[in-house]
Coordinates of C-alpha atoms in Angstrom, one line a residue:
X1 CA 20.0 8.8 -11.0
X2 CA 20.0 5.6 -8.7
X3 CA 22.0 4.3 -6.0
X4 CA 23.6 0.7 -7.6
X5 CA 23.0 -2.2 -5.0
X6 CA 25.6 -4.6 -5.1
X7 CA 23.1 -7.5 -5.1
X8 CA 19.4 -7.4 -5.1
X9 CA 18.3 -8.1 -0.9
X10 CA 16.8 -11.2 0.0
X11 CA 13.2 -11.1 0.9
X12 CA 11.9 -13.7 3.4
X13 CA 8.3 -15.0 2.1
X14 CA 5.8 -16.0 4.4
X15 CA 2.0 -17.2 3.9
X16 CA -1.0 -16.2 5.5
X17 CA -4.1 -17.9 5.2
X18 CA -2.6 -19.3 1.8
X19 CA -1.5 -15.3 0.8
X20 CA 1.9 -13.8 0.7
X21 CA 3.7 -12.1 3.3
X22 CA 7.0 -10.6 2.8
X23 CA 9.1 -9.7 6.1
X24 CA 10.2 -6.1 5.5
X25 CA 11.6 -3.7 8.0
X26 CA 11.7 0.3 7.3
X27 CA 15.1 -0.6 6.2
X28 CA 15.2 -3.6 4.1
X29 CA 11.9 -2.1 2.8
X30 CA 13.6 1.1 0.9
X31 CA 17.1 -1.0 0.1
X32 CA 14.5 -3.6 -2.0
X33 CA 12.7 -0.8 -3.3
X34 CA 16.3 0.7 -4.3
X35 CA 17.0 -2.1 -5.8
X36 CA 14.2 -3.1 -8.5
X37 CA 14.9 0.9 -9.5
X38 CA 18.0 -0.2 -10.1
X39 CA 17.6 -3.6 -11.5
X40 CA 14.6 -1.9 -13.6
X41 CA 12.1 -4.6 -12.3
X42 CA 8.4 -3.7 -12.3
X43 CA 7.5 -4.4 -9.1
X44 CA 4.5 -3.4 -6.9
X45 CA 4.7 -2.8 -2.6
X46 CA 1.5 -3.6 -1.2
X47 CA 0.5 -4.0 2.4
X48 CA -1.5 -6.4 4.6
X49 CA -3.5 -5.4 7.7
X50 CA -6.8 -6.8 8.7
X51 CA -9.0 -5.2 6.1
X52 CA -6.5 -6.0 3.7
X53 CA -7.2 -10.2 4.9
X54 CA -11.0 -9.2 4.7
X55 CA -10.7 -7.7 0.9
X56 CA -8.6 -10.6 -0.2
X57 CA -11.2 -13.1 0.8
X58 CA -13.8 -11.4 -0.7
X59 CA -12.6 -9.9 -4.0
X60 CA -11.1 -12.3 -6.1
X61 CA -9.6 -9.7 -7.7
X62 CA -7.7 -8.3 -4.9
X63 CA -6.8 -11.8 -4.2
X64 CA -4.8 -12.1 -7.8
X65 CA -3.7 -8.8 -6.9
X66 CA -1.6 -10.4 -4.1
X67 CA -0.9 -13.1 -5.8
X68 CA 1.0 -11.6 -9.0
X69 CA 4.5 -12.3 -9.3
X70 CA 5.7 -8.4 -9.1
X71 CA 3.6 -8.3 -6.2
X72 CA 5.6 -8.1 -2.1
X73 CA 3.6 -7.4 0.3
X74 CA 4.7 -5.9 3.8
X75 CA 2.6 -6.4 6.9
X76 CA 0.6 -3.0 8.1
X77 CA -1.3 -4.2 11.1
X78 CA 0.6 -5.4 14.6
X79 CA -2.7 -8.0 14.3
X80 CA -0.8 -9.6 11.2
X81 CA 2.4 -10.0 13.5
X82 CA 0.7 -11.7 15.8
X83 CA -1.2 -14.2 13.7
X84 CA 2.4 -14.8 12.4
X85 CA 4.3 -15.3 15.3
X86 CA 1.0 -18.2 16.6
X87 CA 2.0 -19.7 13.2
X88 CA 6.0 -19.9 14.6
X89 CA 6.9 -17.0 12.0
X90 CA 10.0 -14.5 13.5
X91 CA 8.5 -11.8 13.2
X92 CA 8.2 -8.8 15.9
X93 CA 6.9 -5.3 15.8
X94 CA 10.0 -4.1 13.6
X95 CA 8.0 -5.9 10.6
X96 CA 5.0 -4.0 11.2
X97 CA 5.2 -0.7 8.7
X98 CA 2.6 2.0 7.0
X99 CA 3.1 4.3 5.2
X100 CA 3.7 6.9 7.5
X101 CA 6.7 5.3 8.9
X102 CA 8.5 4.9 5.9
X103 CA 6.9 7.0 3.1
X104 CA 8.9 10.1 3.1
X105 CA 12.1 9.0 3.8
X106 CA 11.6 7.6 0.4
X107 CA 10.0 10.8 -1.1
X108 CA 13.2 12.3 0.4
X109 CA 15.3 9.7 -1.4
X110 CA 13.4 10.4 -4.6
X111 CA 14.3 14.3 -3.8
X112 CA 18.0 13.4 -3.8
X113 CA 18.4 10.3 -6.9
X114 CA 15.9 12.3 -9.0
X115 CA 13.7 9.9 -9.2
X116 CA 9.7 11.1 -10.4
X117 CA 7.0 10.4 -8.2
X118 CA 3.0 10.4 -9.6
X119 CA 0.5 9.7 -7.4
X120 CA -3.1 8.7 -8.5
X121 CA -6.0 9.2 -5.8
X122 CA -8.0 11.5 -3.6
X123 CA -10.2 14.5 -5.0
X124 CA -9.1 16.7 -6.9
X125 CA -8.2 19.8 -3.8
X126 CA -6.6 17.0 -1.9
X127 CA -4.4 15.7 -4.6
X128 CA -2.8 19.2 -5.4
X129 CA -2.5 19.9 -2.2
X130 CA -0.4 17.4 -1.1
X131 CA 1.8 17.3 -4.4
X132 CA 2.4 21.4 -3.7
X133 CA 3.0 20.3 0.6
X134 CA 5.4 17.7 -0.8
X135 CA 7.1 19.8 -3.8
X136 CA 7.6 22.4 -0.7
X137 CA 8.5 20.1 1.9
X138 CA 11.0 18.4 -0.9
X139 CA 12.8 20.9 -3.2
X140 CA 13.0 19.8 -6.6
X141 CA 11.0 16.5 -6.1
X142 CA 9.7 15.5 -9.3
X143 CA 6.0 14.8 -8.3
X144 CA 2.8 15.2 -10.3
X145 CA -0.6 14.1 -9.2
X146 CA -3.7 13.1 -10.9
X147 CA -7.1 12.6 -8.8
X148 CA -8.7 9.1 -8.2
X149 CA -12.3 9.9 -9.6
X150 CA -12.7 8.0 -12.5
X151 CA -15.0 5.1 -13.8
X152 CA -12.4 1.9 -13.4
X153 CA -14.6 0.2 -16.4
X154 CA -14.7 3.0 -18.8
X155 CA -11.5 2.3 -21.1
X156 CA -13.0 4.0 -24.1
X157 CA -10.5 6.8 -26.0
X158 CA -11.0 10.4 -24.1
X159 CA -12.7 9.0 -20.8
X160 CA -11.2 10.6 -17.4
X161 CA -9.4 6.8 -17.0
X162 CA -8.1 6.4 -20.2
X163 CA -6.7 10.4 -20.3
X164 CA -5.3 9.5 -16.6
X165 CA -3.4 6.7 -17.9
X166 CA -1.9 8.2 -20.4
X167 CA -1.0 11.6 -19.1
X168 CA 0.7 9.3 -15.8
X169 CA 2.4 7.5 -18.7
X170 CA 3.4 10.6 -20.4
X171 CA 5.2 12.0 -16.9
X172 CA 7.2 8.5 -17.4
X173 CA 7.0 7.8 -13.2
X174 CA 9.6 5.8 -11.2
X175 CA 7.2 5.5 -8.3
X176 CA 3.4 5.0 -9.0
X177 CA 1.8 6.1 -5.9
X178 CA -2.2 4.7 -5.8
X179 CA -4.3 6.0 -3.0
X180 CA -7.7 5.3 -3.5
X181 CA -8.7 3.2 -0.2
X182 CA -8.7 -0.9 -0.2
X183 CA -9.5 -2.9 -2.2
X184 CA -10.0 -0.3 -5.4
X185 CA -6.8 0.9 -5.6
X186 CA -5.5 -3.0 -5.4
X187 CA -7.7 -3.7 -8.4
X188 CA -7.1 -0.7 -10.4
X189 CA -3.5 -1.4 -10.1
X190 CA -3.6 -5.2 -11.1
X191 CA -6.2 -4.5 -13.7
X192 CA -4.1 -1.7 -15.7
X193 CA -0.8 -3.3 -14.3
X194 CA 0.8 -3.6 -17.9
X195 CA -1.0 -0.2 -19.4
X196 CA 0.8 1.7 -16.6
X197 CA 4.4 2.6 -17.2
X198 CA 6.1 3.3 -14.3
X199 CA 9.0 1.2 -12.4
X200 CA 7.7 0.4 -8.6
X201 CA 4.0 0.9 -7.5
X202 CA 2.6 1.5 -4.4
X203 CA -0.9 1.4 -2.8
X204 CA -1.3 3.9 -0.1
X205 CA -4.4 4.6 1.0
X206 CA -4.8 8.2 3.0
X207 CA -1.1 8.6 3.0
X208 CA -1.6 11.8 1.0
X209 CA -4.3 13.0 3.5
X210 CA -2.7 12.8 6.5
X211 CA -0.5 15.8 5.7
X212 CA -2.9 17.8 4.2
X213 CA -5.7 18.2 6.6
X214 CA -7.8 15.0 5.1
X215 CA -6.8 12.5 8.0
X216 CA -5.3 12.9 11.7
X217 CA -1.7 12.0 11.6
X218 CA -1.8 9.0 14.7
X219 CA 1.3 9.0 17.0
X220 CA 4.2 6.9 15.7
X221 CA 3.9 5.2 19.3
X222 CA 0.4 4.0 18.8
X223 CA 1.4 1.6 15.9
X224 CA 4.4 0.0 17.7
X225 CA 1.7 -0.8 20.5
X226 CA -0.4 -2.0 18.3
X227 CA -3.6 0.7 19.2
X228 CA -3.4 3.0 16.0
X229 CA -6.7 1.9 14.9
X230 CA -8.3 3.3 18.4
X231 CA -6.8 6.4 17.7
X232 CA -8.2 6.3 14.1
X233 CA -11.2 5.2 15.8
X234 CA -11.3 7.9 18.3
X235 CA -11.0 10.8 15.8
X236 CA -13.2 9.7 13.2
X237 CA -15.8 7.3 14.1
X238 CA -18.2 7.5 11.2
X239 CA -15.6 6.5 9.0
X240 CA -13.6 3.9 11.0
X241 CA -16.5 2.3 13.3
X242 CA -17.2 -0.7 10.4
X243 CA -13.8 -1.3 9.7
X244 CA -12.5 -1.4 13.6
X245 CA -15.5 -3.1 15.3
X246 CA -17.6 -5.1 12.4
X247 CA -15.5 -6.5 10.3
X248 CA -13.1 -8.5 12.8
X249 CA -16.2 -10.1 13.4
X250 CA -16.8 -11.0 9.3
X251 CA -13.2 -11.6 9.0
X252 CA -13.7 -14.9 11.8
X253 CA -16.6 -15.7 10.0
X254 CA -14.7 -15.6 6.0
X255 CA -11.8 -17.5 7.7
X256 CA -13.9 -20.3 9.0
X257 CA -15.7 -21.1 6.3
X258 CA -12.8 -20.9 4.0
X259 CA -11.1 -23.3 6.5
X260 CA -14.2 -25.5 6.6
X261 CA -14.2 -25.5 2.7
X262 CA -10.5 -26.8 2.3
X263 CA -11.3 -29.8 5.0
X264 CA -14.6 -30.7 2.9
X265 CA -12.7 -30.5 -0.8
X266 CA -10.1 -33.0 1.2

């Protein structure tokens, strides 16, 4: 069952370093979502923080990723807001969302429109763990999982992608939940974009693992301010240190030279 929109809500389209940025709040974010159910659009939500900018300029697969037409993109980084606003963009921490602040109010809303939820990603343990902490959490949430361990390039009949794809296809999915880190669940989306039979797709990283054990859930507080990556930091600094405190650092360096590279093509 879904809830009919009486017209489809306007999305405001930025650009970021020449990729797309579309100003969501928590709100306007589930009422679009809402909406291309309704309207049966295919449509993918993908976010943008400052690993995403790194992956887009260096996979130019992740970069056509962004640039699909069914693709919106919502900012996940308060460092994405502020770029913005030096570029004169209205933006404010409002427009600054993960997963975890808006995530299961839609797995809720799923719960109540009966709308099916499969998620591709994790191992094996953490994938049914979370589907059976959500099935509990959500009575009679329509939600099967299927683990993110597969070979991306091995399409032949029988392999562990091929049998994913078509068992996920099979379960017919409204939401397409991806979570299998940046930039592979990007490109396993846009590669196997028209394969996949579901409605709206979603890459979400660890949004699975936070509630089962697999990640620390941060305090909602930290991402308003801004400092969620030190908390992330803080608790897991073998997995975080690169991301956090080297690749800002390659991230200047991508962005200059793709600035110098425009001004010598002019």
């Amino acid at each position: 069952m879904l809830i009919a929109p009486k017209l489809e809500p306007s999305v405001e389209r930025l650009e970021l370093f020449s990729f797309p940025v579309d100003t969501f709040d928590r709100r306007t974010l589930l009422d679009f979502i809402n909406s291309r159910l309704s309207l049966q659009k295919k449509t993918i939500i993908a976010h943008l923080n400052l690993h995403g900018l790194k992956c887009l300029l260096t996979y130019p697969r992740m970069a056509a990723f962004a640039n699909r037409p069914e693709t919106y993109v919502h900012i996940d980084g308060m460092p994405i807001v502020w770029l913005l606003k030096i570029k004169g963009a209205a933006v404010s921490r409002d427009n600054r969302l993960t997963y975890l602040d808006w995530a299961e109010e839609l797995l809720s809303l799923a719960q109540v429109h009966k709308w099916s939820v499969a998620y591709i990603g994790s191992s094996t343990e953490v994938c049914s763990r979370a589907v059976r902490f959500f099935s509990d959490k959500y009575p009679g949430l329509n939600i099967r999982g299927w683990d993110g361990y597969f070979d991306m390039g091995d399409t032949n009949p029988g392999s562990k992608l091929s049998t994913t794809i078509d068992e996920v296809n099979g379960f017919q999915p409204d939401l397409l939940m991806v979570g299998m880190g940046m930039p592979r669940q990007e490109i396993f989306v846009h590669e196997y974009f028209d394969q996949l039979d579901f409605k709206v797709g979603f890459c979400c990283g660890a949004f699975f693992e936070y509630f089962v054990g697999g990640q620390a859930l941060p305090p909602r507080w930290t991402g308003r301010f801004g400092v969620e990556w030190l908390y992330r930091l803080a608790r897991n600094p073998a997995r975080y240190a690169h991301r956090y405190l080297v690749e800002p650092f390659q991230l200047i360096g991508l962005l200059l030279r793709k600035r110098f590279s425009f001004r010598d093509r002019g």
